[in-house]
């Protein structure tokens, strides 16, 4: 069962199966385009807690619990929990993991975390190390805003290139047995930095990393954009997506109507989110709602899911550093595509 | 090549080989007990940079470069770089990864990161997904102190239970081919919280997690403490180690003279470090110096290396949370032990 190794891309021999998923979002996301697809919409963005940070961890706990239930398994069947988030020292994930009696591996890829944890988790299931693993991530508008930018109470005006951090979490259960869409391939990204220093323009900072990973993926797998029903980027937003389309075109790849950005589809146009949604929870909640539901129903057969992350901190910005990006991608194929 | 799965513990079928290692430390560590074992000692704790944060990333860059050279391979042979550190959004690792044309996976396990990255990396090599991977982590006294505690300029008095963050980095190259000690087994830890809320007593917060992982490891592998030449914990320090010994004794396991803590051996008694060394760089620099050198020389045959992490942030403390701990462990056997 030697896996086929093609540079950055792993083609899975055993094709880990997505046996469960769950998405939970806040009130604003619940009023967006994907309302009918989310597993749970909370009308309270505190999720019953006293602080937004504690709210974020509750979202992950509920996402994991929901995904386990959706998979029809017990918590004891989950052998490893891979999770990460945007907060310093990924406290949302680690404190959520405290609530479960499951070995835990913390990961960090900024907003690429959903794809990173799934790519790693798929390797661990494919390699036979763990029968069943859970992957999750989250973000919360109010925790991200005050950690990365300014206290919300200041009411700062948002620059036109800025995006709106999604309040949401998604969890996915991968297993070597069962029924569901399969992860057939994973491409691990390289850190890419084109010198963007504007912390309010994350889309532009992440687009070159997305290009790097997409090109590596297409070359390794000898596929083209049109070979996928849909190609989703995580949270490039409107500007970042346009940059990616331009960059790809210069490299000879035409991203057509089958290319979507999770950050652009999650909110409605009138929701005042400028360039669109962002945050780990953006791609996580979109994957674990409309994307997986449509893969399960057979509406999508083959999806390339690529989440992008901006690997900055407030301190690296303050010290004059530019913003490096990264993107990891997985291919998910519907059960009916076999 | 199905791996033997025993709860939290993976017994590797293909036993990934440690083909290269490198440790780099600052001036204080260079005056400690392990002076002769480190690959590189810098007399300048700025490592030629203008800020301590940039210094920390240079340490990782040099550790990875040194380990690749030590392995006698090219950078292009390294197919994945797994790294993490203590700084917000693990910027030391991510910015270091920017310097290398290698796919990157960010991980976070606080001071357990060296063991976490090696356990994950070993799975990826064992599973045949990557021929060769690099694992690294770092910490810097001056970046950790100002991020987690107080500006150094304040000259705050240190509480007696506090530890001294090691300025150091270590990198390890794992491969499916070559010569060197082998990782034969990995135990992934669970998040454990016994309710310690004192951020100046990390050893006490991490000891229960260390106990949990050790017991899981001994039970799964049907081994006892005396089956190992040495058992190393990462940075429990003097107090944490004593707590661990007590906790283990209550569970029927006697940790004898073959149990050491990296945080207790790295500095000399007269170096004014109170409970001992701590930080990701503590276990990383001790593993990638004396431990691996003695495994290679044959002086050690079988070592249980367990790094422990305290999964807090300043914000979780400020919001009244206690400090959860985690510990991951790997077994390394000398080539001459086969």
XYZ file of C-alpha atoms in Angstrom:
676
model
C 0.000 0.000 0.000
C 2.779 2.394 -0.847
C 1.242 5.767 -1.567
C 2.032 7.526 -4.755
C 4.293 10.444 -3.898
C 4.308 13.298 -6.323
C 6.255 16.235 -4.914
C 3.841 18.157 -2.657
C 0.872 15.949 -3.401
C -0.169 12.692 -1.774
C -2.545 10.408 -3.662
C -4.249 8.279 -1.035
C -4.324 4.580 -1.543
C -6.993 3.928 1.068
C -9.039 7.095 0.446
C -10.188 8.122 3.944
C -13.965 8.445 4.213
C -15.777 11.486 5.582
C -18.317 9.752 7.788
C -19.548 12.792 9.688
C -19.595 16.571 9.601
C -21.114 19.500 11.453
C -21.175 23.259 11.049
C -22.199 25.855 13.598
C -22.362 29.587 12.946
C -23.420 32.848 14.535
C -26.449 35.023 13.816
C -24.915 37.072 10.983
C -23.809 33.954 9.100
C -27.254 32.485 9.721
C -28.744 35.360 7.746
C -26.391 34.729 4.826
C -26.621 32.658 1.681
C -26.025 29.277 3.294
C -28.663 29.457 6.021
C -30.356 26.234 4.980
C -27.109 24.257 4.867
C -25.618 24.888 8.317
C -26.126 22.216 10.965
C -26.755 24.827 13.666
C -27.283 28.577 13.773
C -27.009 30.355 17.103
C -28.970 33.543 17.644
C -26.530 34.421 20.436
C -22.969 35.165 19.401
C -21.882 34.641 23.011
C -23.123 31.045 22.759
C -24.258 31.306 26.375
C -20.798 32.307 27.643
C -19.491 35.420 29.356
C -16.692 36.159 26.887
C -16.361 35.792 23.143
C -13.256 33.635 23.615
C -15.210 31.162 25.720
C -17.978 31.321 23.114
C -15.528 30.292 20.413
C -14.459 27.222 22.333
C -18.097 26.240 22.857
C -18.556 26.385 19.090
C -15.741 23.853 18.594
C -17.122 21.601 21.328
C -20.552 21.641 19.693
C -19.087 21.129 16.229
C -17.129 18.075 17.350
C -20.072 16.643 19.290
C -22.359 17.252 16.333
C -19.982 15.635 13.857
C -19.575 12.559 16.066
C -23.361 12.274 16.288
C -23.719 12.844 12.548
C -21.233 10.010 11.953
C -23.296 7.710 14.117
C -20.305 6.741 16.242
C -19.270 7.136 19.877
C -16.669 9.573 21.174
C -14.557 6.573 22.115
C -14.343 5.660 18.433
C -12.507 8.904 17.680
C -8.818 8.161 18.196
C -7.315 11.576 17.539
C -8.546 15.160 17.457
C -6.667 17.556 15.167
C -7.627 21.186 15.604
C -6.382 24.740 15.598
C -7.662 28.299 15.409
C -6.612 31.927 15.155
C -6.367 32.834 18.814
C -2.992 33.127 20.494
C -1.767 29.660 21.492
C -4.866 28.223 19.733
C -6.757 28.318 23.027
C -10.157 27.741 21.422
C -9.053 24.322 20.209
C -6.973 23.311 23.211
C -9.628 24.268 25.769
C -12.271 22.544 23.650
C -10.071 19.430 23.528
C -9.996 19.481 27.333
C -13.694 18.558 27.294
C -13.085 15.321 25.408
C -11.220 12.183 26.389
C -9.460 11.995 23.018
C -5.746 12.401 22.199
C -5.189 15.858 20.758
C -2.817 17.340 18.213
C -2.839 21.127 17.905
C -2.181 22.516 14.448
C -1.810 26.039 13.134
C -2.163 27.229 9.593
C -4.175 30.391 10.248
C -7.222 30.264 7.966
C -5.793 27.223 6.144
C -6.371 25.115 9.256
C -9.428 23.183 8.025
C -7.509 21.916 4.992
C -4.316 21.413 7.003
C -6.017 19.292 9.652
C -7.900 17.267 7.025
C -4.774 16.699 4.936
C -2.849 15.515 8.007
C -5.798 13.517 9.336
C -6.250 11.841 5.967
C -2.578 10.759 6.003
C -2.990 9.276 9.483
C -6.102 7.312 8.495
C -4.660 6.321 5.123
C -1.438 5.147 6.773
C -3.380 2.943 9.157
C -2.235 4.789 12.270
C -5.710 5.796 13.412
C -8.997 4.270 12.313
C -10.994 7.400 12.941
C -9.906 11.011 13.490
C -11.740 14.289 13.961
C -10.613 17.567 12.394
C -11.950 20.961 13.404
C -11.341 24.662 13.463
C -13.169 27.878 14.323
C -13.107 31.627 14.255
C -15.200 34.312 15.892
C -15.606 37.836 14.580
C -15.349 39.397 17.999
C -12.308 37.456 19.216
C -10.368 37.897 15.982
C -11.193 41.574 15.693
C -9.957 42.456 19.146
C -6.922 40.225 18.978
C -5.684 41.171 15.524
C -7.056 44.655 14.995
C -8.785 46.963 17.479
C -11.217 46.748 20.364
C -14.701 46.598 18.862
C -15.758 49.383 21.206
C -13.607 51.828 19.217
C -15.926 51.435 16.255
C -13.057 51.898 13.781
C -13.983 52.359 10.144
C -13.101 49.277 8.097
C -10.837 49.767 5.068
C -12.430 48.788 1.730
C -10.096 45.785 1.230
C -10.936 44.278 4.615
C -12.911 41.096 5.149
C -15.346 40.032 7.839
C -14.221 37.226 10.158
C -16.806 34.472 10.157
C -18.233 33.420 13.510
C -18.379 29.712 12.973
C -16.837 26.329 13.423
C -16.775 23.125 11.449
C -15.782 19.581 12.341
C -15.236 16.595 10.084
C -14.826 12.931 10.995
C -12.528 10.826 8.825
C -12.491 7.068 8.981
C -11.095 4.034 7.251
C -14.553 2.448 7.303
C -18.073 3.601 6.593
C -19.893 5.562 3.934
C -19.479 9.039 2.624
C -17.347 11.208 0.375
C -13.674 10.273 0.234
C -10.500 12.322 0.457
C -8.527 11.083 -2.500
C -5.613 13.460 -2.551
C -3.876 16.171 -0.515
C -1.459 18.906 -1.536
C 0.646 20.481 1.221
C 1.508 24.109 0.565
C 4.696 26.127 0.865
C 4.979 29.457 2.634
C 4.802 32.173 -0.028
C 5.397 35.875 0.498
C 4.947 38.452 -2.242
C 5.677 41.348 0.078
C 2.177 42.500 1.042
C 2.422 44.483 4.290
C -1.193 45.710 4.559
C -2.875 43.771 7.357
C -6.240 44.860 6.017
C -5.632 43.160 2.706
C -5.285 39.494 3.573
C -6.738 38.339 0.262
C -3.844 39.836 -1.644
C -1.344 38.336 0.803
C -2.810 34.842 0.456
C -3.463 34.740 -3.307
C 0.164 33.923 -4.264
C 0.170 30.985 -1.831
C -3.095 29.780 -3.356
C -1.548 29.997 -6.806
C 1.552 28.085 -5.674
C -0.522 25.250 -4.212
C -2.981 25.074 -7.127
C -0.190 24.888 -9.683
C 1.666 22.256 -7.655
C -1.585 20.312 -7.399
C -2.509 20.494 -11.074
C 1.036 19.585 -12.175
C 1.363 16.674 -9.751
C -2.032 15.196 -10.510
C -1.949 16.055 -14.208
C -5.377 17.661 -13.857
C -6.806 20.963 -15.038
C -9.339 23.280 -13.378
C -12.139 21.888 -15.550
C -11.554 18.392 -14.150
C -13.287 19.464 -10.928
C -16.988 20.131 -10.468
C -15.969 22.889 -8.138
C -12.763 24.439 -6.848
C -13.192 26.258 -3.539
C -10.671 28.599 -2.015
C -11.118 29.322 1.678
C -11.274 33.044 2.305
C -9.482 34.979 -0.382
C -12.488 37.269 -0.629
C -13.427 39.267 -3.701
C -10.097 40.987 -4.250
C -7.962 37.958 -3.413
C -9.998 35.731 -5.720
C -9.608 38.170 -8.586
C -5.867 38.275 -7.969
C -5.751 34.475 -7.931
C -7.682 34.252 -11.219
C -5.245 36.728 -12.807
C -2.157 34.974 -11.427
C -3.405 31.586 -12.604
C -4.211 32.899 -16.040
C -0.634 34.136 -16.415
C 0.501 30.594 -15.592
C -1.798 29.141 -18.245
C -4.638 27.919 -16.006
C -8.097 29.333 -16.529
C -10.249 29.303 -13.397
C -13.768 29.383 -14.764
C -17.263 29.452 -13.313
C -16.460 26.312 -11.321
C -14.138 28.363 -9.104
C -15.719 29.775 -5.922
C -14.392 31.344 -2.742
C -16.031 30.350 0.552
C -15.582 33.935 1.762
C -17.561 35.244 -1.168
C -20.515 32.879 -0.957
C -21.163 32.778 2.785
C -22.682 36.280 3.165
C -25.266 38.125 1.118
C -24.226 41.242 -0.760
C -26.236 43.504 1.510
C -24.563 42.264 4.677
C -21.843 44.928 4.591
C -18.880 42.576 4.674
C -16.773 44.427 2.101
C -14.489 41.840 0.421
C -16.357 38.912 2.024
C -15.894 36.435 4.826
C -12.608 35.282 6.340
C -11.232 33.347 9.278
C -10.706 29.641 9.929
C -14.439 29.270 10.500
C -15.234 30.548 6.999
C -13.918 27.602 4.990
C -14.701 25.222 7.866
C -18.386 26.120 8.021
C -18.791 26.203 4.234
C -17.060 22.828 3.807
C -19.101 21.243 6.564
C -22.395 22.524 5.184
C -23.066 23.063 1.489
C -19.928 21.392 0.094
C -20.212 18.097 1.964
C -24.008 18.027 1.711
C -23.808 18.365 -2.064
C -21.039 15.769 -2.289
C -23.223 13.395 -0.284
C -26.296 14.096 -2.418
C -24.306 13.522 -5.585
C -24.781 17.075 -6.858
C -20.991 17.499 -6.691
C -18.792 14.587 -7.693
C -15.281 15.927 -7.352
C -14.295 19.012 -5.387
C -10.920 20.653 -4.853
C -11.031 22.332 -1.443
C -8.159 24.693 -0.726
C -7.994 26.796 2.420
C -5.574 29.700 2.583
C -3.895 31.232 5.609
C -2.060 34.463 6.364
C 0.734 33.577 8.772
C 1.140 36.921 10.494
C 0.830 38.108 14.073
C 0.254 41.633 15.337
C 3.852 41.602 16.531
C 5.313 40.578 13.161
C 3.397 43.480 11.597
C 4.586 45.903 14.239
C 8.155 44.837 13.519
C 7.692 45.681 9.837
C 7.380 42.171 8.473
C 5.355 41.415 5.386
C 2.568 38.810 5.470
C 3.472 35.272 4.371
C 0.657 33.074 3.084
C 0.080 29.360 2.851
C -2.539 27.157 1.211
C -3.261 23.468 1.640
C -5.652 21.575 -0.622
C -7.557 18.316 -0.584
C -9.624 16.576 -3.226
C -12.955 15.165 -2.064
C -14.904 12.799 -4.262
C -18.508 11.796 -3.749
C -19.279 8.195 -2.935
C -21.248 8.009 -6.164
C -18.129 9.007 -8.100
C -16.401 5.689 -7.450
C 2.124 -3.008 6.722
C -0.786 -2.373 9.025
C 0.474 -0.623 12.117
C -0.333 -2.000 15.475
C -2.888 0.326 17.045
C -3.058 0.312 20.802
C -5.293 3.115 22.013
C -3.142 6.251 22.166
C 0.035 4.519 21.083
C 1.277 3.761 17.580
C 3.920 1.071 17.156
C 5.694 1.844 13.904
C 6.101 -0.910 11.400
C 8.715 0.894 9.324
C 10.496 2.619 12.227
C 11.430 6.046 10.814
C 15.145 6.776 11.038
C 16.638 9.917 12.555
C 19.233 10.704 9.907
C 20.137 14.200 11.051
C 19.856 16.558 13.994
C 21.045 19.985 15.102
C 20.801 22.087 18.225
C 21.504 25.777 18.604
C 21.377 27.681 21.886
C 22.080 31.076 23.388
C 24.940 32.170 25.640
C 23.352 31.186 28.963
C 22.593 27.643 27.758
C 26.130 27.489 26.360
C 27.441 27.944 29.894
C 25.269 25.103 31.202
C 25.792 21.394 31.657
C 25.431 20.416 28.012
C 27.935 22.842 26.511
C 29.941 20.130 24.794
C 26.882 18.500 23.210
C 25.196 21.424 21.412
C 25.821 21.773 17.682
C 26.117 25.563 17.952
C 26.329 28.089 20.771
C 25.763 31.740 19.977
C 27.422 34.375 22.140
C 24.814 36.859 20.906
C 21.244 36.229 22.002
C 20.075 38.580 19.224
C 21.625 36.175 16.692
C 22.595 39.204 14.601
C 19.007 40.512 14.414
C 17.374 43.707 15.631
C 14.626 42.063 17.683
C 14.462 38.937 19.802
C 11.536 37.650 17.733
C 13.609 37.835 14.568
C 16.451 36.185 16.477
C 14.213 33.259 17.335
C 13.318 32.669 13.721
C 17.004 32.744 12.766
C 17.593 29.993 15.331
C 15.042 27.764 13.607
C 16.491 28.528 10.191
C 19.967 27.601 11.402
C 18.691 24.487 13.182
C 16.959 23.221 10.059
C 19.935 24.047 7.824
C 22.276 22.365 10.291
C 20.145 19.237 10.551
C 19.911 18.916 6.764
C 23.703 19.235 6.557
C 24.154 16.769 9.410
C 21.955 14.293 7.538
C 24.124 14.645 4.453
C 21.138 15.398 2.228
C 19.927 18.356 0.158
C 17.073 20.674 1.079
C 15.192 19.309 -1.917
C 15.203 15.883 -0.246
C 13.118 17.226 2.647
C 9.491 16.844 1.592
C 7.730 18.393 4.574
C 8.642 20.724 7.414
C 6.667 20.354 10.640
C 7.305 23.092 13.184
C 5.759 25.247 15.847
C 6.738 27.494 18.741
C 5.402 29.542 21.630
C 4.930 32.889 19.948
C 1.474 34.077 18.962
C 0.505 32.502 15.620
C 3.798 30.509 15.778
C 5.528 33.247 13.804
C 9.035 31.937 14.534
C 8.270 28.731 12.660
C 6.167 30.199 9.871
C 8.623 32.986 9.068
C 11.490 30.497 9.219
C 9.565 28.223 6.826
C 9.330 31.144 4.409
C 13.088 30.834 3.878
C 12.832 27.282 2.597
C 11.222 25.879 -0.515
C 9.601 23.030 1.448
C 5.897 22.337 2.147
C 5.119 23.401 5.693
C 2.737 22.210 8.373
C 2.464 24.395 11.459
C 1.815 22.599 14.732
C 1.193 23.827 18.249
C 1.580 21.889 21.459
C 3.285 24.591 23.524
C 6.431 23.019 25.019
C 5.342 19.565 23.813
C 5.966 20.645 20.222
C 9.215 18.719 19.669
C 7.540 15.428 20.574
C 4.312 16.370 18.764
C 6.087 17.193 15.509
C 8.244 14.050 15.733
C 5.253 11.815 16.509
C 3.324 13.251 13.551
C 6.375 13.233 11.289
C 7.107 9.626 12.195
C 3.533 8.651 11.207
C 3.939 10.398 7.850
C 7.240 8.651 7.112
C 6.024 5.320 8.464
C 2.848 5.556 6.378
C 4.877 6.129 3.219
C 3.440 9.596 2.591
C 6.768 11.397 2.767
C 10.230 9.853 2.422
C 11.921 12.521 4.495
C 10.510 15.148 6.847
C 12.048 17.775 9.128
C 10.720 18.570 12.603
C 11.714 21.628 14.595
C 10.797 23.993 17.363
C 12.301 26.856 19.320
C 11.931 29.206 22.240
C 13.717 32.356 23.305
C 13.868 33.647 26.862
C 13.349 37.238 25.838
C 10.444 36.669 23.440
C 8.594 34.317 25.800
C 9.119 36.524 28.826
C 7.684 39.633 27.226
C 4.850 37.798 25.511
C 3.682 35.656 28.419
C 4.780 37.619 31.469
C 6.201 41.133 31.699
C 8.515 43.405 29.767
C 12.063 42.456 30.767
C 12.806 46.124 31.423
C 10.515 45.990 34.479
C 12.972 43.666 36.187
C 10.176 41.816 38.007
C 11.197 39.422 40.745
C 10.670 35.814 39.675
C 8.501 33.611 41.906
C 10.295 30.578 43.378
C 8.250 28.079 41.315
C 9.079 29.764 38.024
C 11.293 28.303 35.328
C 13.697 29.881 32.862
C 12.712 29.752 29.192
C 15.529 28.210 27.193
C 16.917 30.214 24.290
C 17.401 27.441 21.813
C 16.130 25.489 18.864
C 16.425 21.928 17.697
C 15.700 20.258 14.384
C 15.503 16.572 13.534
C 15.360 14.895 10.133
C 13.333 11.691 9.832
C 13.610 9.415 6.854
C 12.549 6.035 5.602
C 16.125 5.340 4.486
C 19.564 5.836 5.979
C 21.308 5.204 9.252
C 20.645 6.410 12.755
C 18.429 5.899 15.766
C 14.863 4.887 14.996
C 11.514 6.105 16.290
C 9.770 2.875 17.156
C 6.664 4.112 18.897
C 4.625 7.263 19.584
C 2.027 8.035 22.236
C -0.306 10.953 21.579
C -1.456 12.706 24.734
C -4.804 13.941 25.958
C -5.445 17.408 27.367
C -5.387 17.136 31.146
C -6.317 19.855 33.615
C -5.981 19.454 37.362
C -7.042 23.035 38.042
C -3.695 24.795 38.443
C -4.219 28.514 37.836
C -0.754 29.820 38.738
C 0.982 30.849 35.524
C 4.288 30.819 37.358
C 3.960 27.143 38.171
C 3.882 25.432 34.811
C 5.575 22.295 36.116
C 2.628 21.544 38.387
C 0.168 22.232 35.557
C 1.934 19.849 33.174
C 2.736 16.974 35.545
C -0.772 15.402 35.400
C -0.618 15.379 31.592
C 2.794 13.723 31.785
C 1.368 11.093 34.103
C -1.587 10.472 31.797
C 0.658 9.951 28.770
C 3.232 7.829 30.605
C 0.580 5.506 32.005
C -1.127 5.214 28.604
C 2.263 4.447 27.089
C 3.303 1.832 29.637
C -0.092 0.104 29.492
C -0.288 0.073 25.703
C 3.256 -1.162 25.188
C 3.261 -3.454 28.222
C 6.519 -1.873 29.367
C 7.712 -0.538 32.706
C 9.951 2.442 33.516
C 12.952 0.123 33.952
C 12.616 -1.091 30.358
C 14.114 2.205 29.178
C 17.726 3.306 29.539
C 16.378 6.758 30.112
C 13.014 8.459 30.331
C 13.160 12.181 29.602
C 10.382 14.633 30.309
C 10.628 17.949 28.509
C 10.452 20.822 30.947
C 8.602 19.862 34.101
C 11.427 21.392 36.112
C 12.313 20.410 39.668
C 8.858 20.811 41.194
C 6.958 19.319 38.250
C 9.265 16.305 38.125
C 8.781 15.651 41.817
C 5.010 15.868 41.355
C 5.225 13.459 38.416
C 7.294 10.967 40.442
C 4.711 11.130 43.257
C 1.737 10.795 40.911
C 3.318 7.838 39.131
C 4.150 6.115 42.380
C 0.492 6.319 43.416
C -0.359 4.595 40.132
C 2.151 1.824 40.822
C 4.980 2.995 38.558
C 8.338 3.788 40.116
C 10.350 6.347 38.156
C 13.906 5.659 39.242
C 17.323 7.106 38.500
C 16.705 6.562 34.792
C 14.144 9.363 34.837
C 15.466 12.833 33.933
C 13.894 16.140 33.030
C 15.478 18.162 30.212
C 14.684 21.348 32.136
C 16.659 20.113 35.110
C 19.790 19.019 33.284
C 20.302 21.864 30.820
C 21.506 24.513 33.306
C 24.003 24.355 36.144
C 22.780 24.829 39.694
C 24.514 28.194 40.033
C 22.803 29.678 36.973
C 19.889 31.089 38.959
C 17.116 29.384 36.999
C 14.967 28.427 40.001
C 12.987 25.290 39.005
C 15.012 24.798 35.799
C 14.661 25.322 32.082
C 11.434 25.440 30.111
C 10.115 26.340 26.676
C 9.881 24.422 23.416
C 13.604 24.934 22.920
C 14.424 23.139 26.166
C 13.445 19.618 25.174
C 14.319 20.357 21.527
C 17.896 21.364 22.261
C 18.442 18.555 24.782
C 17.019 15.921 22.406
C 19.072 17.189 19.494
C 22.301 17.234 21.492
C 23.072 14.817 24.316
C 20.141 12.421 23.815
C 20.622 11.767 20.110
C 24.426 11.845 20.365
C 24.342 9.166 23.051
C 21.817 7.099 21.100
C 24.107 7.293 18.088
C 27.203 6.377 20.117
C 25.388 3.425 21.633
C 25.609 4.763 25.190
C 21.786 4.851 25.255
C 19.896 2.028 23.593
C 16.254 2.843 24.256
C 14.948 6.239 25.303
C 11.426 7.404 26.085
C 11.259 11.095 25.166
C 8.166 12.897 26.408
C 7.706 16.638 25.981
C 5.049 18.423 27.993
C 3.133 21.570 27.157
C 1.000 24.062 29.048
C -1.804 25.103 26.718
C -2.557 28.527 28.137
C -2.487 32.030 26.749
C -2.273 35.308 28.648
C -5.904 35.889 27.707
C -7.131 32.538 29.039
C -5.412 33.369 32.345
C -6.909 36.844 32.446
C -10.345 35.305 31.951
C -9.803 33.073 34.991
C -9.150 29.795 33.206
C -6.929 27.141 34.683
C -3.953 25.761 32.766
C -4.495 22.572 30.746
C -1.460 20.450 29.999
C -0.558 17.926 27.337
C 2.297 15.482 26.820
C 3.306 13.516 23.754
C 5.937 10.785 23.847
C 8.115 8.891 21.414
C 10.424 5.930 21.869
C 13.816 6.198 20.175
C 16.045 3.173 19.868
C 19.701 3.233 18.913
C 20.735 1.622 15.660
C 22.838 -0.816 17.682
C 19.720 -1.930 19.553
C 18.259 -3.696 16.523
